[in-house]
XYZ file of C-alpha atoms in Angstrom:
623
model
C 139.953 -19.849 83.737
C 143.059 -18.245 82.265
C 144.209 -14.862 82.841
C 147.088 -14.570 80.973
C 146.859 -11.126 79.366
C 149.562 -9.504 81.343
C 149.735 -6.211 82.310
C 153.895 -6.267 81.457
C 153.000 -7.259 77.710
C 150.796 -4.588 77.149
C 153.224 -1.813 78.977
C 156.355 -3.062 77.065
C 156.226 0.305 74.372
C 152.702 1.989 74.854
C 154.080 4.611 72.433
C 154.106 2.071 69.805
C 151.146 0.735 70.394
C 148.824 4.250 70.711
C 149.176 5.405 66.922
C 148.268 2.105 65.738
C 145.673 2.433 68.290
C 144.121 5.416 67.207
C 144.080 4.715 63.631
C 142.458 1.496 64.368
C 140.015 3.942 66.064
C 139.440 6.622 63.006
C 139.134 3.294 61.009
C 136.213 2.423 62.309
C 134.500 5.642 62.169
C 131.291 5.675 60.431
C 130.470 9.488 59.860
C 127.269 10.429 58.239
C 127.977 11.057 54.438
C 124.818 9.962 52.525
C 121.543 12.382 51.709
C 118.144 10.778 51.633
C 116.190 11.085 48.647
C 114.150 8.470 46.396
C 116.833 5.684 47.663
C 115.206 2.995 49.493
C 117.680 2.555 52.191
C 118.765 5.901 53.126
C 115.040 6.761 52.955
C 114.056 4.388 55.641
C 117.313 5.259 58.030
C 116.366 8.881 57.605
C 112.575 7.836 58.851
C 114.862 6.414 62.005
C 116.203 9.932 62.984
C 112.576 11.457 61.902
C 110.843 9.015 64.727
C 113.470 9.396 66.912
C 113.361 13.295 67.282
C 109.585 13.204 67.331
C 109.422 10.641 70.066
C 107.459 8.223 67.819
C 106.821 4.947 69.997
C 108.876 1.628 68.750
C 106.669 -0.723 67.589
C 103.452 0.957 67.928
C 103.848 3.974 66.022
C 106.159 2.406 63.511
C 107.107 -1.287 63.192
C 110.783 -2.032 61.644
C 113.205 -4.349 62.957
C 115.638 -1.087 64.513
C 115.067 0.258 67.690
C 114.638 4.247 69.142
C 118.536 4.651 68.485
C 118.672 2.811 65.035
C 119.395 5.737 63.551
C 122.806 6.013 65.259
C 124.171 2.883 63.735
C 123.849 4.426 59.953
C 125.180 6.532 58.112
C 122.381 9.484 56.680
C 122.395 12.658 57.649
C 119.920 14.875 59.609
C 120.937 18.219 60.830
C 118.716 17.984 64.247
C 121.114 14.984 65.222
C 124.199 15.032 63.763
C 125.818 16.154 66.612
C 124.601 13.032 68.669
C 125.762 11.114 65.697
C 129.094 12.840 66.007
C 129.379 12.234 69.444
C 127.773 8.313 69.257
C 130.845 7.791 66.507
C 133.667 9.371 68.538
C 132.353 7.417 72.196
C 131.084 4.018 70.732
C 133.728 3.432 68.516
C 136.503 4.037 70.825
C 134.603 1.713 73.055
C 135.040 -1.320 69.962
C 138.426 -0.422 69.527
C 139.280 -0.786 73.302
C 137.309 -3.896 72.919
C 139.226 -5.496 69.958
C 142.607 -4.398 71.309
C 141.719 -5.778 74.738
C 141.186 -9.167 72.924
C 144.165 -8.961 70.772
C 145.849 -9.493 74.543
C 144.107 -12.426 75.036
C 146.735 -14.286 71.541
C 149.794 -15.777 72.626
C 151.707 -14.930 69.254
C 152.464 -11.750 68.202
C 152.037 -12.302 64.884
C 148.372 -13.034 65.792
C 147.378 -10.496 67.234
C 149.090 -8.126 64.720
C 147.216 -10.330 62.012
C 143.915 -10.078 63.809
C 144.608 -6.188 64.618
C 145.369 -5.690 60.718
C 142.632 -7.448 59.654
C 140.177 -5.736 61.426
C 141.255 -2.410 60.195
C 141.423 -3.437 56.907
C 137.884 -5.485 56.726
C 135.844 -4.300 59.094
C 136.112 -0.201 58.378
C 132.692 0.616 56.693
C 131.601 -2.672 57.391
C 128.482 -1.432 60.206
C 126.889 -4.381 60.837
C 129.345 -7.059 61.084
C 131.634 -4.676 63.023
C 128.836 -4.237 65.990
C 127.937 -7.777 65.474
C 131.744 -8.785 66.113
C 132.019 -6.631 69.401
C 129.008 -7.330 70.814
C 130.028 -11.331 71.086
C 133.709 -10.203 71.943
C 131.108 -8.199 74.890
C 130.347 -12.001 76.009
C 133.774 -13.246 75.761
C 135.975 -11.002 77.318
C 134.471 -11.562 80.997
C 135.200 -15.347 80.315
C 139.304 -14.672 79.361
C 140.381 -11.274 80.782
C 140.129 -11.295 84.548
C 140.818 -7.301 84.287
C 136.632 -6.862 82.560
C 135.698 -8.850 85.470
C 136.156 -5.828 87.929
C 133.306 -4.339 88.760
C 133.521 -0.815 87.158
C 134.467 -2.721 83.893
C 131.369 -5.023 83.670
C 128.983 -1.790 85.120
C 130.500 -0.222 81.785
C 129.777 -3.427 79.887
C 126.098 -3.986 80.846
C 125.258 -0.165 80.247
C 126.790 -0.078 76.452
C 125.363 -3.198 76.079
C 121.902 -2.032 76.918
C 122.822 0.629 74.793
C 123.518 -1.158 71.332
C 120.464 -3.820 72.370
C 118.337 -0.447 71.482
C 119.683 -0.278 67.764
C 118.231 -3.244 66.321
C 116.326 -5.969 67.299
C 119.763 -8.447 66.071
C 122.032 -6.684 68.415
C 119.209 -6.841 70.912
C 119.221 -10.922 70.416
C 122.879 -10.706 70.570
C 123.121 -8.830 73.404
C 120.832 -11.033 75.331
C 122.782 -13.868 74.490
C 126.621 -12.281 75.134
C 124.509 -11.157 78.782
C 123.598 -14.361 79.659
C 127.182 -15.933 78.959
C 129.184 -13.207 80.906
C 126.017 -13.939 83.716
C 126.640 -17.567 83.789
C 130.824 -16.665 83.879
C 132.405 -18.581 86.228
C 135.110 -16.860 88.835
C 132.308 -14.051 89.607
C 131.758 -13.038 93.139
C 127.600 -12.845 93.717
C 127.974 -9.270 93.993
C 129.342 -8.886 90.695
C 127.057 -11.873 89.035
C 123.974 -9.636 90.868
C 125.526 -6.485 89.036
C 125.490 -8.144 86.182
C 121.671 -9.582 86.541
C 120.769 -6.483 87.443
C 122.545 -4.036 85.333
C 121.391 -4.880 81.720
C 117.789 -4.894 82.163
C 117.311 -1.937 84.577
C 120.020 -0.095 82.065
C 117.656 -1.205 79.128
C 114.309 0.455 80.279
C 116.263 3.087 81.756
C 117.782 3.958 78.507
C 114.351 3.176 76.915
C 112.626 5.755 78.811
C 115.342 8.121 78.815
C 114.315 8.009 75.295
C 110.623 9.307 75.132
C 109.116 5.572 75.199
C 106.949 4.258 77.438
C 107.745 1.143 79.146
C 104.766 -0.710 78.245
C 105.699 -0.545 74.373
C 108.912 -2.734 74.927
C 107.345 -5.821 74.493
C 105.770 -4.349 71.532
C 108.755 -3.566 70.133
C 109.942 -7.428 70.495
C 106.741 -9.221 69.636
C 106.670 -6.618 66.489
C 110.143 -6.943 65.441
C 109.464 -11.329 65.622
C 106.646 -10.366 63.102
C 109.048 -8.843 60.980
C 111.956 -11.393 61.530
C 109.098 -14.492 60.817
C 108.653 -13.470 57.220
C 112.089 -12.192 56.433
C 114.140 -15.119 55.388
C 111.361 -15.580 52.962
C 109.767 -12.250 51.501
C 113.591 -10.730 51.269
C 115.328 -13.831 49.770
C 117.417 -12.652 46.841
C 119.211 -15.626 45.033
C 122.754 -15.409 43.817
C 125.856 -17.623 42.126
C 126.346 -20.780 44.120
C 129.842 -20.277 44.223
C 129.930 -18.531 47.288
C 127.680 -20.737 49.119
C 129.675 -23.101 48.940
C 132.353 -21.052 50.029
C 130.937 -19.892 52.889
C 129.633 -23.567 54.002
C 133.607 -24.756 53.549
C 135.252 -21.363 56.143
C 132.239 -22.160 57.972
C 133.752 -26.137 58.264
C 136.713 -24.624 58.750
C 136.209 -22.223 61.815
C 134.166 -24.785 63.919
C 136.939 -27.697 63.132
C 139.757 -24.602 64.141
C 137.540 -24.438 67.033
C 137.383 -27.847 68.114
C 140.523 -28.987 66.967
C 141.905 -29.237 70.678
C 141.517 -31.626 73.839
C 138.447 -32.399 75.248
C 139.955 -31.353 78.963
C 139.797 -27.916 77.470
C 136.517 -27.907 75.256
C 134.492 -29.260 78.418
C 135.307 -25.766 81.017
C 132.381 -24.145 81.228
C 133.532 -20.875 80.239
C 134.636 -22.430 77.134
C 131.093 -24.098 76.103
C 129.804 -20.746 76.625
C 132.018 -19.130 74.819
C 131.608 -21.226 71.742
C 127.855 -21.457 72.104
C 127.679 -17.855 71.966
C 130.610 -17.904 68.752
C 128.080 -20.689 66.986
C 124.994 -18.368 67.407
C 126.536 -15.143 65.855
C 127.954 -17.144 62.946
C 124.690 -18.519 61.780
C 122.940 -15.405 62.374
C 125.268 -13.841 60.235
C 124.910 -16.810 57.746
C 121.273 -16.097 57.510
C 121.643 -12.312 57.184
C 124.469 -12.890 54.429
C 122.830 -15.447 52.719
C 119.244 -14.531 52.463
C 119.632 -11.821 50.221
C 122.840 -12.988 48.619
C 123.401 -10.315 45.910
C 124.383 -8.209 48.157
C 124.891 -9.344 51.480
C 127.467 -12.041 51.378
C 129.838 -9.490 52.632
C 129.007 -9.397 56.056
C 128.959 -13.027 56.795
C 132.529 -13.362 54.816
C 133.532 -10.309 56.609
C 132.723 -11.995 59.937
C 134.503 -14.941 59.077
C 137.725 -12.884 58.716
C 137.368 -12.665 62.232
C 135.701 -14.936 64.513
C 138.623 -17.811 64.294
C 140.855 -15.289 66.416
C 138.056 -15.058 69.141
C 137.847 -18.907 69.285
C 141.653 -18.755 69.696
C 141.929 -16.063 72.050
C 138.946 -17.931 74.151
C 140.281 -21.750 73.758
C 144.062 -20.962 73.553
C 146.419 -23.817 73.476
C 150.513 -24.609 73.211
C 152.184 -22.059 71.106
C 152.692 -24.311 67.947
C 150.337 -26.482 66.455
C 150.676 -27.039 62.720
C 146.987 -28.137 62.332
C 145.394 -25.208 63.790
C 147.660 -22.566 62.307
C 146.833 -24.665 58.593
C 143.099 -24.214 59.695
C 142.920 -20.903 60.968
C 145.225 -19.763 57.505
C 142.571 -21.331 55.669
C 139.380 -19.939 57.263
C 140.908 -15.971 56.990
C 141.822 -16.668 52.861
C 138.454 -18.531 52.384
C 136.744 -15.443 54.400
C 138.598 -12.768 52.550
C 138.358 -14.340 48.996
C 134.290 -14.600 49.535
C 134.538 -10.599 51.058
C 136.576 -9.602 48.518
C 139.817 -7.981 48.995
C 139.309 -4.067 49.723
C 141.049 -2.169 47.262
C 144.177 0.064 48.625
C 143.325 3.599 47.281
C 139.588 3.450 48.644
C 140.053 1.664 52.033
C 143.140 4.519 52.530
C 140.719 7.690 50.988
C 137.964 6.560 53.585
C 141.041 6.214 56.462
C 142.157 9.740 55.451
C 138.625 11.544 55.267
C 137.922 10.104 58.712
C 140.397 11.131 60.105
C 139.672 14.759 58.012
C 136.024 15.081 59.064
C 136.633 13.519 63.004
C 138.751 16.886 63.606
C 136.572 18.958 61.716
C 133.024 17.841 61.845
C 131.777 21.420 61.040
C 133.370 20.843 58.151
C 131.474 17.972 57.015
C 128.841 19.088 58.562
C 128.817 22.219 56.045
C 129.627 19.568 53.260
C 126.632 17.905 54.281
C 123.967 20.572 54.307
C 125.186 22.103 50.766
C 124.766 18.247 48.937
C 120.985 18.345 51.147
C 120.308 22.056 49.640
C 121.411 20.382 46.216
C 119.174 17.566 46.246
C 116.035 19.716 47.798
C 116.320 21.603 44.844
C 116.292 18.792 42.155
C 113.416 17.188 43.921
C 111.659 20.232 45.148
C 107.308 19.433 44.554
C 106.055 23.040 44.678
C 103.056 22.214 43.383
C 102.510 19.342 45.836
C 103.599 21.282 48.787
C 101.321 23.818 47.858
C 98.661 22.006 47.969
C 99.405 19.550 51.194
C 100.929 22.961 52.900
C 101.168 21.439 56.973
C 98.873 18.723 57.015
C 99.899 15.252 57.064
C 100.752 13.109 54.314
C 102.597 9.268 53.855
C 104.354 8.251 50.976
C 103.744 4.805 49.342
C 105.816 2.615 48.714
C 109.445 4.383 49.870
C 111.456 7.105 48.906
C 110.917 9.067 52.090
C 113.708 11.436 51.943
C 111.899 13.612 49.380
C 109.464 14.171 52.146
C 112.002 15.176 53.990
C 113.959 17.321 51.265
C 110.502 19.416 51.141
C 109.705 19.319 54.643
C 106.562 17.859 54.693
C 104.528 16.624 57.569
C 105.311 13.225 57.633
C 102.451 10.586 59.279
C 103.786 7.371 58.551
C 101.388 3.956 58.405
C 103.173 1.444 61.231
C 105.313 0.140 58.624
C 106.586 2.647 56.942
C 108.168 0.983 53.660
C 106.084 -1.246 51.871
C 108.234 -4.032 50.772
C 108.269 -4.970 54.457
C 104.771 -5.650 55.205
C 104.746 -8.997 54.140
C 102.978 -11.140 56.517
C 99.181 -10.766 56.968
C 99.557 -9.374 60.385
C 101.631 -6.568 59.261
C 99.534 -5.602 56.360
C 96.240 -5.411 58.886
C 98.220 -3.196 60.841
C 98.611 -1.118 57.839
C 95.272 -1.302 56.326
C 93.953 -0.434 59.946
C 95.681 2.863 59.787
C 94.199 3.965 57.192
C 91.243 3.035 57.890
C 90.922 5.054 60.847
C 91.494 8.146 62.644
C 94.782 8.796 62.381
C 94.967 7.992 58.862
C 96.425 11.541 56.897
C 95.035 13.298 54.265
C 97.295 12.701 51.535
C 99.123 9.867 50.370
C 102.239 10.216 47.952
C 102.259 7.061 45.795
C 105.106 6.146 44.381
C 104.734 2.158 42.842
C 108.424 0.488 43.607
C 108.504 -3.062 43.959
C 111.492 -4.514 45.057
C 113.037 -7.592 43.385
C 110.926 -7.838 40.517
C 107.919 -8.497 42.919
C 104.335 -8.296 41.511
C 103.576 -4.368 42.338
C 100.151 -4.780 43.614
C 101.269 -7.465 45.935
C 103.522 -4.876 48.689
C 101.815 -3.681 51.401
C 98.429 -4.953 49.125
C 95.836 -4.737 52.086
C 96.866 -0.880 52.645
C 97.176 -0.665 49.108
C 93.104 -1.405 48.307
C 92.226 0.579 51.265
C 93.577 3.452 49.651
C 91.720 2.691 46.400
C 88.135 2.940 48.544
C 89.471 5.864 50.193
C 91.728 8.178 48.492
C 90.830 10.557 45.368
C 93.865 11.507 42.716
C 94.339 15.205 43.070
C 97.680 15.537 41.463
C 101.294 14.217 40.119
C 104.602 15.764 40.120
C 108.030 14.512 39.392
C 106.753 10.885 39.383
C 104.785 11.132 42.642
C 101.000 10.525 42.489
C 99.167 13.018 45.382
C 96.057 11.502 46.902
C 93.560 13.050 48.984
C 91.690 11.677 51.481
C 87.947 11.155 50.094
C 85.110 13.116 52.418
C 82.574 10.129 52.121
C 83.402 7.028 53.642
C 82.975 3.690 52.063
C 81.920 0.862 53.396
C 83.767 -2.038 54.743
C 81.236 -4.819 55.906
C 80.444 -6.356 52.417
C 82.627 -9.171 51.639
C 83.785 -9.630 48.112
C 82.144 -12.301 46.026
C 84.283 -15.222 45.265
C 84.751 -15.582 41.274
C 87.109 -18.753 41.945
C 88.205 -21.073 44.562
C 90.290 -24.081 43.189
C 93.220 -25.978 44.042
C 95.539 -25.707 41.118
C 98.936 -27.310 40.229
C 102.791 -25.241 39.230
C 102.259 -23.954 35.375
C 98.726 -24.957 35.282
C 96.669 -21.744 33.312
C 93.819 -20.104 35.189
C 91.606 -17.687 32.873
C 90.413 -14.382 34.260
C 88.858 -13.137 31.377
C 85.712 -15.556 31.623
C 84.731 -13.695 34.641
C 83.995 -10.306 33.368
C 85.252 -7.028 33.535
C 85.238 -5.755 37.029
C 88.514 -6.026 39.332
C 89.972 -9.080 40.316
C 91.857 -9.560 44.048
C 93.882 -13.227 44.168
C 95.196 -14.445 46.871
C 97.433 -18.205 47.062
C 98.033 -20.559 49.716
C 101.196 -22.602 49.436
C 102.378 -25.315 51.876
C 106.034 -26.271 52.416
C 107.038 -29.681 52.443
C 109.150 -30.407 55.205
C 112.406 -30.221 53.032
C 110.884 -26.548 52.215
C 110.739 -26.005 55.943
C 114.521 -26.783 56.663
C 115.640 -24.990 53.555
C 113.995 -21.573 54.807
C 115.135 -22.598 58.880
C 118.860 -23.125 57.852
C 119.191 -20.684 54.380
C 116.428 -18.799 52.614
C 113.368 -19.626 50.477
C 113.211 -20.759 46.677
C 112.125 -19.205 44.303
C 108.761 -18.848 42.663
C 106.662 -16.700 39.650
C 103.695 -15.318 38.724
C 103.269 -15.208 34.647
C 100.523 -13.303 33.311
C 99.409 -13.235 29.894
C 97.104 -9.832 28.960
C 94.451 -9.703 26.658
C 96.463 -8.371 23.809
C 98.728 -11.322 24.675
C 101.873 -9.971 26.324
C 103.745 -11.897 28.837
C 105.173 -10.568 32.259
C 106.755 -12.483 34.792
C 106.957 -10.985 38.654
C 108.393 -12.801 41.614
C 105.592 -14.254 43.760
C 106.379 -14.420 47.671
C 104.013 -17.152 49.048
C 103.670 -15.257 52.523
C 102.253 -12.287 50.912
C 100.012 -13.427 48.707
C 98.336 -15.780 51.469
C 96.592 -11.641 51.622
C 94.270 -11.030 48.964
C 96.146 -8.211 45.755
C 94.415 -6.720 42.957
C 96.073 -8.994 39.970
C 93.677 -7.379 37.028
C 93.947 -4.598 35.762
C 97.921 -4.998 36.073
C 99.206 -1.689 37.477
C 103.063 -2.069 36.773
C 104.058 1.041 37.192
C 103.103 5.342 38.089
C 101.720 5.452 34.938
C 99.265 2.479 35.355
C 98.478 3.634 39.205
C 97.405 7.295 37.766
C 95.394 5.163 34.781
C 93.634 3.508 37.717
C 92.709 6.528 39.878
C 91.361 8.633 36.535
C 89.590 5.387 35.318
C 91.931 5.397 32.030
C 92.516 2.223 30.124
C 94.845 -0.513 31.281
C 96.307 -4.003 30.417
C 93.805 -6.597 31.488
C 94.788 -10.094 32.542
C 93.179 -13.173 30.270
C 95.680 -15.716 32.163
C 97.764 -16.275 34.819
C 99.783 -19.331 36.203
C 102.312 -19.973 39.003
C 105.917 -21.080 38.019
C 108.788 -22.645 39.900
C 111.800 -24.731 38.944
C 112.222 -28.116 39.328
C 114.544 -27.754 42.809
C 111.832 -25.140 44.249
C 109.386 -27.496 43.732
C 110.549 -30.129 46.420
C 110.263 -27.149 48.471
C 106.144 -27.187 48.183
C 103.103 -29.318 48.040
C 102.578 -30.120 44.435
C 99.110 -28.192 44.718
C 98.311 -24.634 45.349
C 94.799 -23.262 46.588
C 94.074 -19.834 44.900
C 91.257 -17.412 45.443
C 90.174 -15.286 43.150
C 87.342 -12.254 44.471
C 85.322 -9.229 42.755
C 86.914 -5.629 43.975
C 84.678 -3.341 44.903
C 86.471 0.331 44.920
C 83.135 1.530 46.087
């Protein structure tokens, strides 16, 4: 193991070094500055600080892949905890930057490590999860280069942050296991410090976890929960983009694991080494799937990451000073990586440097900034006639746009999972039809129809969706928000629905609805994946496939069809496509009815599934 980081390089001109140091510090900063309101993600991280100051219990109370302190790793405000945000900004982040300029040690050139130093600050700042993504495997590697993170108050420090950032989301929490297990299996460790190690994360994890307000028998909740989530997310959340990038990212990809390997087999083979590329390999396709699988908009981070990662494999692997083919690779890995990122533009990346730095010394400032936009917004979305009505008791909100709970300070009782675009296995939609059906369900529901990605409405969160059909009674509507009440007489739920149709059927073949009468129809399809289908999702993210509906008055709509939704039974006719078709439905008002439906894909999805589908068509019952 090499411990060349020496002490005497590092205290040539500290003096130098510190400002760089500190603005590599304010960089990184990520200081609340949004307001939650009808958005969809600031609506859900606000939820985060809402659970977290109520003590709701992870996983049982509310399902979502972030843990009790996912809040902290955003960037919405809430007045009860923006001073622990404050505080979580100034101590974590100064943590990352002593991580990043510890590795910077660990390059021979200078030029490198200025180069990887630069880079950072200028891709990484407002870049959340790649940058905790980034440190956390640099968490792994430094143990296995530095022999100064090997002393014993160093990795105590290590395994408690760790523990720390494993509680913000259930990625970290994977990655934090796995950088763990590599600085466990480090070799040059006395057994006191390997014990310390084996010890330390996992006692710091529940300690920190009950510390929090949650009991200790919800953790593997939490992780069995979170799989749930992570099972149908590479398909239900797959957003397809150019295939330009793709293949952009597969060629830095090529390039980072030949810059990687690109040196003698005496040197790949140490033990340290294997671990520290196994670990490298694991965080770059996790942050291949999480860039790739929604590619509109997340291509960023896994670009972003790229930027990166080469200098970790150099600072872990090293080698002789000079070595044309590795400099040509690792040149061509950082241009591919920025070119897919995209280059940040001057005046911005140097406006959010400047109001860091700004807000960092005065964060009552920005606090005060803060609550005036919140006061602003609470007054274009204030519901008085809702709130008077609802007054204290408690109310959800279907399908997101949480914050204008918030904004009127409502008494928020949230089904499990709380947004409905993410209840998209049949597992997670019980769990949300459950909760409504019992106790603890509230008394109003705020409906709001959203569907993400030009879904088919009815089919998000569908099972909770017809339970609130049987159970809920319009009452009123304000600003776009449907209020539901809570019905007095409780309906049924033993009789099954009678089945209308039960057919296999093949892509673009025409199913009529209309020959079945006029009551409600549920559908619900079954598709299987060939095993080409299989490795597409396992390695990048699901095709694409259609539902096209033709009404009676013969108008055509096309929604996106997720297979692992619909595999639950969703009211398909009468179409409700948006608030005014939900508050049709409730008041018994007319409404487009479906005469046909079929199931489209293209030619290249189509490899991805058996060539027939079995659909199910039922009678609904409201009653």
């Amino acid at each position: 193991m090499r411990d060349d980081c020496s002490e005497d390089e590092e205290g040539k001109s500290p003096w130098l070094r510190l400002p760089f140091f500190l603005l590599l510090w304010i960089g990184l900063l990520d200081l609340p500055h949004h307001i939650a309101s009808v958005g969809n993600d600031t609506s859900w991280q606000r939820c985060l600080g809402y659970f977290l100051t109520h003590r709701f219990q992870c996983g049982v109370d509310y399902i979502w892949t972030y843990g009790p302190l996912g809040y902290f790793v955003n960037m919405v405000y809430d007045a009860d905890l923006f001073w622990w945000k404050y505080a979580w900004e100034l101590g974590v982040k100064f943590a990352f930057t002593w991580i990043l300029w510890r590795w910077s040690r660990a390059l021979r050139a200078g030029w490198m490590r200025a180069m990887f130093l630069g880079l950072t600050l200028y891709c990484l700042a407002g870049s959340v999860d790649t940058l905790y993504l980034i440190c956390l495997v640099f968490m792994g590697l430094l143990p296995l280069r530095d022999a100064g993170c090997r002393a014993s108050s160093r990795l105590l420090a290590g395994t408690i942050l760790l523990a720390i950032l494993s509680l913000t989301k259930f990625t970290f929490l994977l990655v934090g296991v796995g950088a763990w297990s590599v600085v466990l299996c480090a070799p040059g460790l006395t057994w006191r410090r390997r014990l310390l190690v084996a010890m330390g994360y996992p006692l710091s994890l529940v300690l920190v976890w009950t510390l929090l307000g949650q009991s200790l028998a919800h953790l593997p909740r939490f992780v069995s929960s979170s799989l749930e989530v992570a099972r149908g997310y590479g398909e239900a959340m797959a957003k397809e983009g150019r295939i330009e990038p793709v293949y952009l990212g597969l060629a830095a990809g090529l390039c980072f694991l030949l810059f990687a390997t690109v040196r003698p087999f005496s040197v790949l083979r140490r033990r340290e080494n294997l671990l520290g590329i196994a670990l490298l390999c694991a965080g770059t396709f996790m942050v291949w799937k999480h860039g790739f699988i929604r590619q509109d908009s997340h291509t960023a981070y896994f670009f972003g990451f790229l930027v990166v990662v080469p200098f970790a494999a150099e600072g872990l692997l090293g080698g002789p000073k000079t070595r044309p083919i590795r400099v040509l690779l690792l040149a061509t890995t950082i241009v591919l990586g920025i070119v897919g990122r995209g280059i940040p533009l001057p005046i911005p990346w140097a406006s959010h440097l400047l109001t860091n730095g700004i807000f960092a010394l005065a964060p009552t400032r920005l606090a005060r900034l803060l609550a005036l936009e919140q006061k602003v917004l609470a007054d274009e979305w204030a519901l008085p006639k809702i709130c008077g009505i609802v007054g204290n008791r408690p109310v959800d909100l279907l399908t997101y746009s949480q914050g204008v709970l918030f904004l009127n300070h409502l008494n928020y009782h949230p089904r499990p999972i709380f947004q409905s675009y993410s209840a998209y296995t049949s597992d997670l939609m019980e769990v949300n039809a459950a909760y409504y059906r019992g106790d603890r369900a509230p008394d109003f529901v705020l409906c709001r129809l959203q569907p993400i990605d030009d879904r088919f409405p009815a089919m998000e969160d569908s099972a909770a969706l017809l339970e609130i059909f049987r159970r809920y009674r319009f009452v009123a509507q304000e600003k776009g928000l449907l209020l539901l009440e809570r019905r007095d007489d409780k309906p049924t739920n033993a009789a099954e629905s009678t089945v209308l149709l039960q057919k296999d059927i093949a892509f673009d073949e025409a199913i009529r609805l209309d020959e079945f009468g006029a009551s409600a129809k549920l559908l619900s399809i079954r598709a299987t994946d060939t095993f080409r289908g299989r490795l597409t999702k396992a390695l990048f993210r699901s095709p694409h496939l259609s539902l096209d509906v033709t009404t009676a008055n013969g108008e055509k709509h096309s929604f996106r069809l997720i297979p692992i939704m619909t595999e639950t039974s969703f009211l398909v006719d009468p179409l409700l496509r948006n608030h005014d078709d939900l508050e049709s439905y409730f008041l018994g008002g007319p409404l487009p009815r479906i005469r046909s439906l079929s199931i489209h894909a293209d030619p290249e999805a189509r490899n991805c599934f058996e060539n027939r589908l079995s659909i199910t068509v039922r009678e609904f019952q409201r009653e």
